[in-house]
Coordinates of C-alpha atoms and ligand atoms in Angstrom, one line a residue:
X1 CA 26.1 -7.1 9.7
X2 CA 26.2 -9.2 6.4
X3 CA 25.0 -6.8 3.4
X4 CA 20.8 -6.9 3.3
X5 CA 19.4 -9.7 1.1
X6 CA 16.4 -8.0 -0.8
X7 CA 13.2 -9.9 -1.4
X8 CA 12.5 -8.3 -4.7
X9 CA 13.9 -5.5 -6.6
X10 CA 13.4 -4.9 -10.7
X11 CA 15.4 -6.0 -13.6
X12 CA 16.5 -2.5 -15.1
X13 CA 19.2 -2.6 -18.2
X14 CA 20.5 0.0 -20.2
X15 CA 17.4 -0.3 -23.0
X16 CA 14.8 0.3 -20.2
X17 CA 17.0 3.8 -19.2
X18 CA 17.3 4.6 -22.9
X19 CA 13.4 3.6 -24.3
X20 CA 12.8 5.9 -21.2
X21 CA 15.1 9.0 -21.8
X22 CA 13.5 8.9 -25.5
X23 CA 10.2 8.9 -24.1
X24 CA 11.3 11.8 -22.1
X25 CA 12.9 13.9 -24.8
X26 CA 10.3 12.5 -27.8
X27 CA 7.1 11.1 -26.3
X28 CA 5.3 14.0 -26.6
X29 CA 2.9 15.8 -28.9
X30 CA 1.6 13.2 -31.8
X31 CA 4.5 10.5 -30.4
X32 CA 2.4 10.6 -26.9
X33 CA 0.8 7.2 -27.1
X34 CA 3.3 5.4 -29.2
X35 CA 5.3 3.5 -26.4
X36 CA 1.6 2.4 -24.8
X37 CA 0.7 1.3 -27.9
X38 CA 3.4 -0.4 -28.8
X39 CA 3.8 -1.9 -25.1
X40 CA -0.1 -3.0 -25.2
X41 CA 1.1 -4.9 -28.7
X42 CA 3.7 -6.2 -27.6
X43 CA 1.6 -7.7 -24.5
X44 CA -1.0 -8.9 -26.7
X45 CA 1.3 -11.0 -28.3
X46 CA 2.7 -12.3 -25.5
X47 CA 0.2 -13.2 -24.2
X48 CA -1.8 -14.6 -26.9
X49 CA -4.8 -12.5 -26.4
X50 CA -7.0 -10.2 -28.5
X51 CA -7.1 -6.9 -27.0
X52 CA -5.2 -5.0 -24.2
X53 CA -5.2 -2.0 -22.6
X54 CA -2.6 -0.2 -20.7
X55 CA -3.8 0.9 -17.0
X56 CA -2.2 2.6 -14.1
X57 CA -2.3 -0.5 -11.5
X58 CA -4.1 -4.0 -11.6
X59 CA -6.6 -2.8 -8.9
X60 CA -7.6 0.1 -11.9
X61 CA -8.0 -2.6 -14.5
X62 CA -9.6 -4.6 -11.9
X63 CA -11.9 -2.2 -11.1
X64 CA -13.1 -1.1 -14.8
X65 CA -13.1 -4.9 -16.1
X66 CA -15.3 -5.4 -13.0
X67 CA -17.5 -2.3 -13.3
X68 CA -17.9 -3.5 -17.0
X69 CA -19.2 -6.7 -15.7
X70 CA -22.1 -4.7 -14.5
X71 CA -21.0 -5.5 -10.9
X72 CA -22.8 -3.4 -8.5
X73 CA -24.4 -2.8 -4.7
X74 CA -25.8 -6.1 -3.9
X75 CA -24.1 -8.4 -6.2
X76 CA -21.5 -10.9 -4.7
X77 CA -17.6 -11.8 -6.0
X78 CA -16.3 -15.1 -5.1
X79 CA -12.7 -15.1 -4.3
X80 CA -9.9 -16.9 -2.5
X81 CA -9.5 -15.7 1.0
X82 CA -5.7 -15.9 0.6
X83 CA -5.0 -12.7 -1.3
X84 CA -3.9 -8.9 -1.4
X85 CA -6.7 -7.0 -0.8
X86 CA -6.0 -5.2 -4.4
X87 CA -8.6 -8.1 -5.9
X88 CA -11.1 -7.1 -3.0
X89 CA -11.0 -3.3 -2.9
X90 CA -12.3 -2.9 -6.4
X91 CA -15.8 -5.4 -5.6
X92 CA -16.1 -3.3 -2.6
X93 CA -15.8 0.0 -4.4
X94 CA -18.3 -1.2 -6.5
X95 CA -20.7 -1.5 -3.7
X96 CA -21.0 -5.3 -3.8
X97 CA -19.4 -8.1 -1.4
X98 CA -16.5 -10.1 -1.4
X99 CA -17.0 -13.6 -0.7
X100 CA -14.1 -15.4 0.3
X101 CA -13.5 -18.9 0.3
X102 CA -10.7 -21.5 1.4
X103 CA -7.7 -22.3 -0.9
X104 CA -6.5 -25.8 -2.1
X105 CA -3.8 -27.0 0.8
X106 CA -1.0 -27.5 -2.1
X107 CA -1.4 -24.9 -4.7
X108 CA -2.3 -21.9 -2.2
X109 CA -5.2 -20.8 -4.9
X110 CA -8.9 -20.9 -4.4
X111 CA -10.8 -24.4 -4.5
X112 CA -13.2 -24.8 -7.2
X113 CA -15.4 -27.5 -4.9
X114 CA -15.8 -24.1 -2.2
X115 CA -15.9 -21.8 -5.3
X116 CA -18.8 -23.6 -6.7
X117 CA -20.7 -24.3 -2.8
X118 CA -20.6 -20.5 -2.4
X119 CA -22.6 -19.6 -5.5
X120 CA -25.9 -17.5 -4.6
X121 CA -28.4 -15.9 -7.4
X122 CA -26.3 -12.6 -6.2
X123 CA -23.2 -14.1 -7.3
X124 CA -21.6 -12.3 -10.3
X125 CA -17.8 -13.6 -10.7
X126 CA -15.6 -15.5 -9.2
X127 CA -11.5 -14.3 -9.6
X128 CA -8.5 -16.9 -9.6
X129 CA -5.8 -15.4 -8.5
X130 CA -2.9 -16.9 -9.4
X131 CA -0.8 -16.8 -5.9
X132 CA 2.7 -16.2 -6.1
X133 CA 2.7 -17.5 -9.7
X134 CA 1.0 -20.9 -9.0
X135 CA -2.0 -21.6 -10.8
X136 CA -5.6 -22.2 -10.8
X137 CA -7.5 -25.0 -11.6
X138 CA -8.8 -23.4 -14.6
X139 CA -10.5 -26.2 -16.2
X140 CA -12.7 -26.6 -13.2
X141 CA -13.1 -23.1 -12.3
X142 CA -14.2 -22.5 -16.3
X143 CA -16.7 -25.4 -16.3
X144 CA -18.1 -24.2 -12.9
X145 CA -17.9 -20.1 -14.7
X146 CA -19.8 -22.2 -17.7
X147 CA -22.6 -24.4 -16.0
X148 CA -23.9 -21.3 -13.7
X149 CA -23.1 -18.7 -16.0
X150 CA -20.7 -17.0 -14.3
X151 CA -17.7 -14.8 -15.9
X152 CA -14.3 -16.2 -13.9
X153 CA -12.0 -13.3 -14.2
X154 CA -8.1 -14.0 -13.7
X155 CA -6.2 -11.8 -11.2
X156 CA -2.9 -12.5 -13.5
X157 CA -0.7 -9.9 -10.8
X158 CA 1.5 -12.4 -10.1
X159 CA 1.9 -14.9 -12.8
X160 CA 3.6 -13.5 -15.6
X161 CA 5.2 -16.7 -17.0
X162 CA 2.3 -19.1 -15.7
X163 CA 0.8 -21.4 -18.3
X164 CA -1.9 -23.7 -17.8
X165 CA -2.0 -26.1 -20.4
X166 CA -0.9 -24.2 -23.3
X167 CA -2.7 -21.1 -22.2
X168 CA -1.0 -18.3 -20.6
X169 CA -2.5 -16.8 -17.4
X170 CA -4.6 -14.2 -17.8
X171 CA -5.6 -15.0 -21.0
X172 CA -8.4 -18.1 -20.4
X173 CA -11.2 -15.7 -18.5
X174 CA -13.8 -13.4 -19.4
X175 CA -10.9 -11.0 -18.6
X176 CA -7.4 -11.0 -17.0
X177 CA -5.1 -8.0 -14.8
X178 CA -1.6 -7.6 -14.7
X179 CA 0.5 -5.7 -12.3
X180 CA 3.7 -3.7 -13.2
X181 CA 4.6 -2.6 -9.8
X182 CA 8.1 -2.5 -8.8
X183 CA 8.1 -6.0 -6.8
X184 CA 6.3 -7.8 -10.0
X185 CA 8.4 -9.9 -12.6
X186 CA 8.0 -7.4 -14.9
X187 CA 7.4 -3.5 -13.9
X188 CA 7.0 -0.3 -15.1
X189 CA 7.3 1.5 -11.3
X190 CA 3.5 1.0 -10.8
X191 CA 1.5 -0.1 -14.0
X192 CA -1.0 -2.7 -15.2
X193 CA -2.9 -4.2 -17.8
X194 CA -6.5 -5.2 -18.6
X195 CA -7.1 -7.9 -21.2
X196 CA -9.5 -10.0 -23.0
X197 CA -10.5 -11.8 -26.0
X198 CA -14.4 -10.4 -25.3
X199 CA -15.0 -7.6 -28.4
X200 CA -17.9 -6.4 -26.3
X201 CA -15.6 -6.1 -23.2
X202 CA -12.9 -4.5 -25.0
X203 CA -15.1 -1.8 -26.1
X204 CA -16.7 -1.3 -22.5
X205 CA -13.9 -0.8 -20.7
X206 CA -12.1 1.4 -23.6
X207 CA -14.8 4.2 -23.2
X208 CA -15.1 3.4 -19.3
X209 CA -10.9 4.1 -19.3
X210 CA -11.5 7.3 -21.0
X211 CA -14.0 9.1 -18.6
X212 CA -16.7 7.5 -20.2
X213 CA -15.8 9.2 -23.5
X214 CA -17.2 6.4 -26.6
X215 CA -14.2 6.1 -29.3
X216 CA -16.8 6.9 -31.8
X217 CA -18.3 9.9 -30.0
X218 CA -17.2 13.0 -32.5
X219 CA -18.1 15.6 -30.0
X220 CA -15.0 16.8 -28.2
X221 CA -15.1 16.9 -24.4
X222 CA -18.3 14.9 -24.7
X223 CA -18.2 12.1 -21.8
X224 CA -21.3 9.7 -22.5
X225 CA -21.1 8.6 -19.0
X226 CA -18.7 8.5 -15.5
X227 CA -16.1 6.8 -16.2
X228 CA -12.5 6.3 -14.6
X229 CA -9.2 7.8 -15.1
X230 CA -6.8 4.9 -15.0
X231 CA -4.4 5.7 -17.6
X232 CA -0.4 4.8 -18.0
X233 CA 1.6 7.1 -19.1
X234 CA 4.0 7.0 -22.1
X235 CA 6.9 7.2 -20.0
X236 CA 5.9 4.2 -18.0
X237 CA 5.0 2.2 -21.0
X238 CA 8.9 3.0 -22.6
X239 CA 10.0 1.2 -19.7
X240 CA 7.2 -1.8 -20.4
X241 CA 8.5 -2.0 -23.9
X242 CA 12.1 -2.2 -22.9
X243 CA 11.0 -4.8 -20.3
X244 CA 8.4 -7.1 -22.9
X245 CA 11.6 -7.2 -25.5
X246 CA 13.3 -9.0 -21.8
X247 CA 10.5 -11.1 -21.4
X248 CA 11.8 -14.1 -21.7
X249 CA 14.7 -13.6 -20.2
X250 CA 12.9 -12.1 -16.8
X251 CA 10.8 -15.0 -16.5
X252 CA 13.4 -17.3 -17.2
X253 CA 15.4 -15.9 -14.6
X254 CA 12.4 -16.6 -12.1
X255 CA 12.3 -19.9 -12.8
X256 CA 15.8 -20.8 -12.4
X257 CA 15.7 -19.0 -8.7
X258 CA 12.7 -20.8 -7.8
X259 CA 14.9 -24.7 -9.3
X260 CA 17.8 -23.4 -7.3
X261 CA 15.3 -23.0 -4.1
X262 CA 13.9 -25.8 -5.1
X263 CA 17.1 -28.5 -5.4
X264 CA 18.2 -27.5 -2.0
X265 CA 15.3 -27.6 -0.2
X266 CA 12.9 -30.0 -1.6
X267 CA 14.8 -32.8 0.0
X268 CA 14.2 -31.7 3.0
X269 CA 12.0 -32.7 5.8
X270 CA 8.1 -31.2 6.2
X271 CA 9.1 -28.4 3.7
X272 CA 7.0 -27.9 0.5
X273 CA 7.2 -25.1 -2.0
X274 CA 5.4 -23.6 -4.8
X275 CA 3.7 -26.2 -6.8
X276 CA 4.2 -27.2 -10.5
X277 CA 1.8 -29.8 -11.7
X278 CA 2.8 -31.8 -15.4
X279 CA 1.0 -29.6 -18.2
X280 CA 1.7 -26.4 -16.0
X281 CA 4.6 -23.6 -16.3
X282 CA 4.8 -21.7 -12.8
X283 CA 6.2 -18.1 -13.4
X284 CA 7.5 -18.4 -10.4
X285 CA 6.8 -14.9 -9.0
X286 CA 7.4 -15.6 -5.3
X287 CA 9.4 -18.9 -4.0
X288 CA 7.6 -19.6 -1.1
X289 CA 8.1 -22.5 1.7
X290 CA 5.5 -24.0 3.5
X291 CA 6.5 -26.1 6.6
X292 CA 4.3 -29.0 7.7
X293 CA 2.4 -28.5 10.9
X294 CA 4.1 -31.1 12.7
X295 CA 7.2 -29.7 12.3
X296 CA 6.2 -26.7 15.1
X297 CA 7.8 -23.8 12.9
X298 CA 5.8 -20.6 13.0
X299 CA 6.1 -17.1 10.9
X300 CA 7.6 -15.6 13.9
X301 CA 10.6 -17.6 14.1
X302 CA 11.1 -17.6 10.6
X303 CA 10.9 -13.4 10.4
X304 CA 13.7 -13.8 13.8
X305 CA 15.7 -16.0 11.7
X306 CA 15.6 -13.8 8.6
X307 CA 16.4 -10.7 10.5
X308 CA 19.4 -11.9 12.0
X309 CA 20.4 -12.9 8.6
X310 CA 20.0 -9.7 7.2
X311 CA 17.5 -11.0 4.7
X312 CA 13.9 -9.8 4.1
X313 CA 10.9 -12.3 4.9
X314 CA 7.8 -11.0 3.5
X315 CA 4.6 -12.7 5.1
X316 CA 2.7 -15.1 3.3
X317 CA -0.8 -13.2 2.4
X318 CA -3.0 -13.1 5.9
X319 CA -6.5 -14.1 4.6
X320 CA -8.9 -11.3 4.1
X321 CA -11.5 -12.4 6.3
X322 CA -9.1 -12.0 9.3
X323 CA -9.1 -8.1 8.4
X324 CA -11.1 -5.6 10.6
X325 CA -13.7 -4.4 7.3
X326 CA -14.5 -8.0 6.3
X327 CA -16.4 -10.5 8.5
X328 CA -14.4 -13.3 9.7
X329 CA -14.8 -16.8 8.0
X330 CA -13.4 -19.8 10.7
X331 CA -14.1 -22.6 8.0
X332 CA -11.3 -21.0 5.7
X333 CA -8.9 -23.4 7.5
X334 CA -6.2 -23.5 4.6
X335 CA -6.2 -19.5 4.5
X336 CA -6.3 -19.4 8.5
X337 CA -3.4 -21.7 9.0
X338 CA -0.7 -22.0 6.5
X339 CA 0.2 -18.3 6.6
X340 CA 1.1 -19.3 10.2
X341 CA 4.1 -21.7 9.1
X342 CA 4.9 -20.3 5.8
X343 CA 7.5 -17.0 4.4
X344 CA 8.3 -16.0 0.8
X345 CA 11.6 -16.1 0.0
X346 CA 13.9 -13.0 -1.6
X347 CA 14.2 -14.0 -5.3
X348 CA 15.0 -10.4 -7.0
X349 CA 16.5 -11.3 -10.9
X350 CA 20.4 -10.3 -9.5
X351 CA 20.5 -12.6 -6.6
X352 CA 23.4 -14.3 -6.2
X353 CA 24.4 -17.7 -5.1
X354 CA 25.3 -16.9 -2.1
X355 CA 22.7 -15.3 -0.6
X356 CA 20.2 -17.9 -1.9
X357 CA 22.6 -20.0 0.2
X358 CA 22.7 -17.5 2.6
X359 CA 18.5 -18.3 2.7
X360 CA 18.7 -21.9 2.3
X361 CA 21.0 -22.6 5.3
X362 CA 18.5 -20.3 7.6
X363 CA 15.9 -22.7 6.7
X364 CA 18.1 -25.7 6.9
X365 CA 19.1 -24.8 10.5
X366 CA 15.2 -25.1 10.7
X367 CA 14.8 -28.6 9.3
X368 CA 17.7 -30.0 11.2
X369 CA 15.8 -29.0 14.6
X370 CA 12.8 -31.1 14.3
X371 CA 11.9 -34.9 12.8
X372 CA 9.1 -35.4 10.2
X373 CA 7.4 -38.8 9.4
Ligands
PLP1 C1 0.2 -6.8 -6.9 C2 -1.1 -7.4 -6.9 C3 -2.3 -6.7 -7.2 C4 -2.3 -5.2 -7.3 O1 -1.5 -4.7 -8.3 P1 -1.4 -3.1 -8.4 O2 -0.7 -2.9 -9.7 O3 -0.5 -2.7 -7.2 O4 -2.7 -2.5 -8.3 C5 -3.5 -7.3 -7.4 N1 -3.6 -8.6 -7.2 C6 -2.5 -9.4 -6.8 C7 -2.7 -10.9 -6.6 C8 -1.3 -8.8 -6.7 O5 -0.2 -9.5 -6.3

């Protein structure tokens, strides 16, 4: 058996192990929020956004940037059907309904046009998430968040690196989330980050992060309200530190795996791949082919293929609406069908040559067996 190609693994250097040993042996006592601190400024600047705060998982910052919205039993949340359920769970948590739409056939992301057809008096946001590091149509989705009033909120999980237009994603909605889990471009084991450029927000979602305890509340143990406990830790944020100092490099590295995918397969036949339109920077979480439907290739023979490679081949996202606790939507025929005909590909930072060739030639041996117009 040829040695297992993984399909993501992180990017961990000596300065990650040492910010995280002197977290361990220092970051206690009044040092205890110093690497979050630092990690959420670090972010900030990154980013290009006012405020940040540092969260235990996307779906937590999700979930409190949501619940700060005021989003609750009855309201409705516009989002793309192709997704993790991460960007769902929190609406539904929240007592209100996930309304999923179709995606745009090229850039895997939600349409604005079906965004904008699905807007009801109930309706309270609509997300873009940025799939596999491709990105929205945010100067549609903003104008359609403008003319009915709506807060578009940016599922930024997956696109670290993505800039649209001069703006990095995440940073051009009422808020954005970040995930840090150990398959994202950049991790801290399991992590995430809410931010926003919204004072008002900021503030909400502060107290609501603390159990409901106002910064300017003097009385100790003195929660004004429920709120949620969706803290990092210290240790996790050493490791974010070490990892934001690598930034550049990460995503860089993410980039240049997707061009190598890219050169080789590009060229060839009823294959297309993750999209990077002129103004845009794709972060390029997840290299991901798409084969025509002509071409007959389905998900099944692509996971055989894989296997007997030795290589993993993670699904692309089923939609939502095809899962047993959401009502099925047949008109999603983007989200119904390209999952179908479509794999990501392994793109951990360490790859080597050779077993991106190793994945090219499995999908070659593909393209070779059937003719495309
Ligand atoms: C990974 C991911 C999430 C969830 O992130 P967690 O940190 O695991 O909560 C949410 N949305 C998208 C699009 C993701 O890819």
């Amino acid at each position: 058996m040829k040695p297992r190609i993984h399909y993501t693994k992180p990017s961990i250097t000596e300065l990650e192990i040492r910010y995280a040993s002197d977290a361990a042996a220092n970051g206690w006592g009044d040092q205890c929020y110093a690497y979050i601190h630092r990690f959420e400024e670090l972010f900030k600047e990154h980013l290009g956004v006012n405020y940040a705060i540092a969260t235990s998982s996307c779906t937590g910052a999700l979930h409190m940037g949501m619940a700060a919205l005021g989003i609750s039993p009855g309201d409705e949340v516009i989002m793309a059907d192709t997704n993790w359920i991460a960007t769902a769970s929190p609406i539904v948590h929240l007592g209100a309904k996930p309304v999923f739409v179709d995606i745009l056939p090229d850039s895997w992301c939600i349409d604005p046009e079906k965004a904008e057809a699905a807007i009801t008096p109930r309706t309270k946001a609509i997300v873009a998430v940025h799939l596999y590091g491709n990105l929205c149509d945010m100067d549609r989705l903003l104008a359609i968040g403008e003319k009915y009033g709506i807060p578009i909120i940016e599922d930024a999980a997956e696109a670290i690196g993505s800039v649209w237009h001069g703006k990095r994603a995440g940073s051009m909605g009422k808020f954005g989330a970040f995930s840090f889990h150990g398959t994202k471009t950049l991790t801290t084991g399991e992590g995430g980050m809410f931010v926003s450029n919204d004072a008002e927000l900021f503030e909400r979602v502060l107290t609501l992060s603390n159990h409901g305890r106002a910064r300017d509340q003097k009385k100790q143990f003195w929660p004004d309200e429920v709120g949620f406990k969706y803290k990092m830790s210290n240790l996790q944020a050493a490791i974010g530190c070490a990892q934001m100092e690598r930034i550049e490099e990460l995503i860089g590295r993410k980039r240049e795996i997707l061009a190598i995918y890219r050169e080789r397969l590009c060229g060839l036949d009823g294959i297309s791949m993750n999209p990077e339109p002129a103004g845009t920077v794709n972060g390029a979480w997840m290299p991901t082919v798409v084969f025509a439907p002509e071409t007959g290739i389905s998900r099944e023979k692509l996971q055989g293929a894989f296997a007997a490679e030795n290589a993993d081949a993670r699904v692309f996202f089923w939609p939502l609406s095809s899962l047993a606790m959401f009502e099925s939507v047949t008109e999603n025929i983007h989200a119904l069908n390209i999952p179908a005909r479509a794999i990501n590909l392994p793109s951990y930072h360490d790859i080597k040559i050779t077993e991106i060739d190793r994945v090219c030639d499995v999908l070659k041996k593909f393209a070779s067996s059937y003719h495309v117009d």
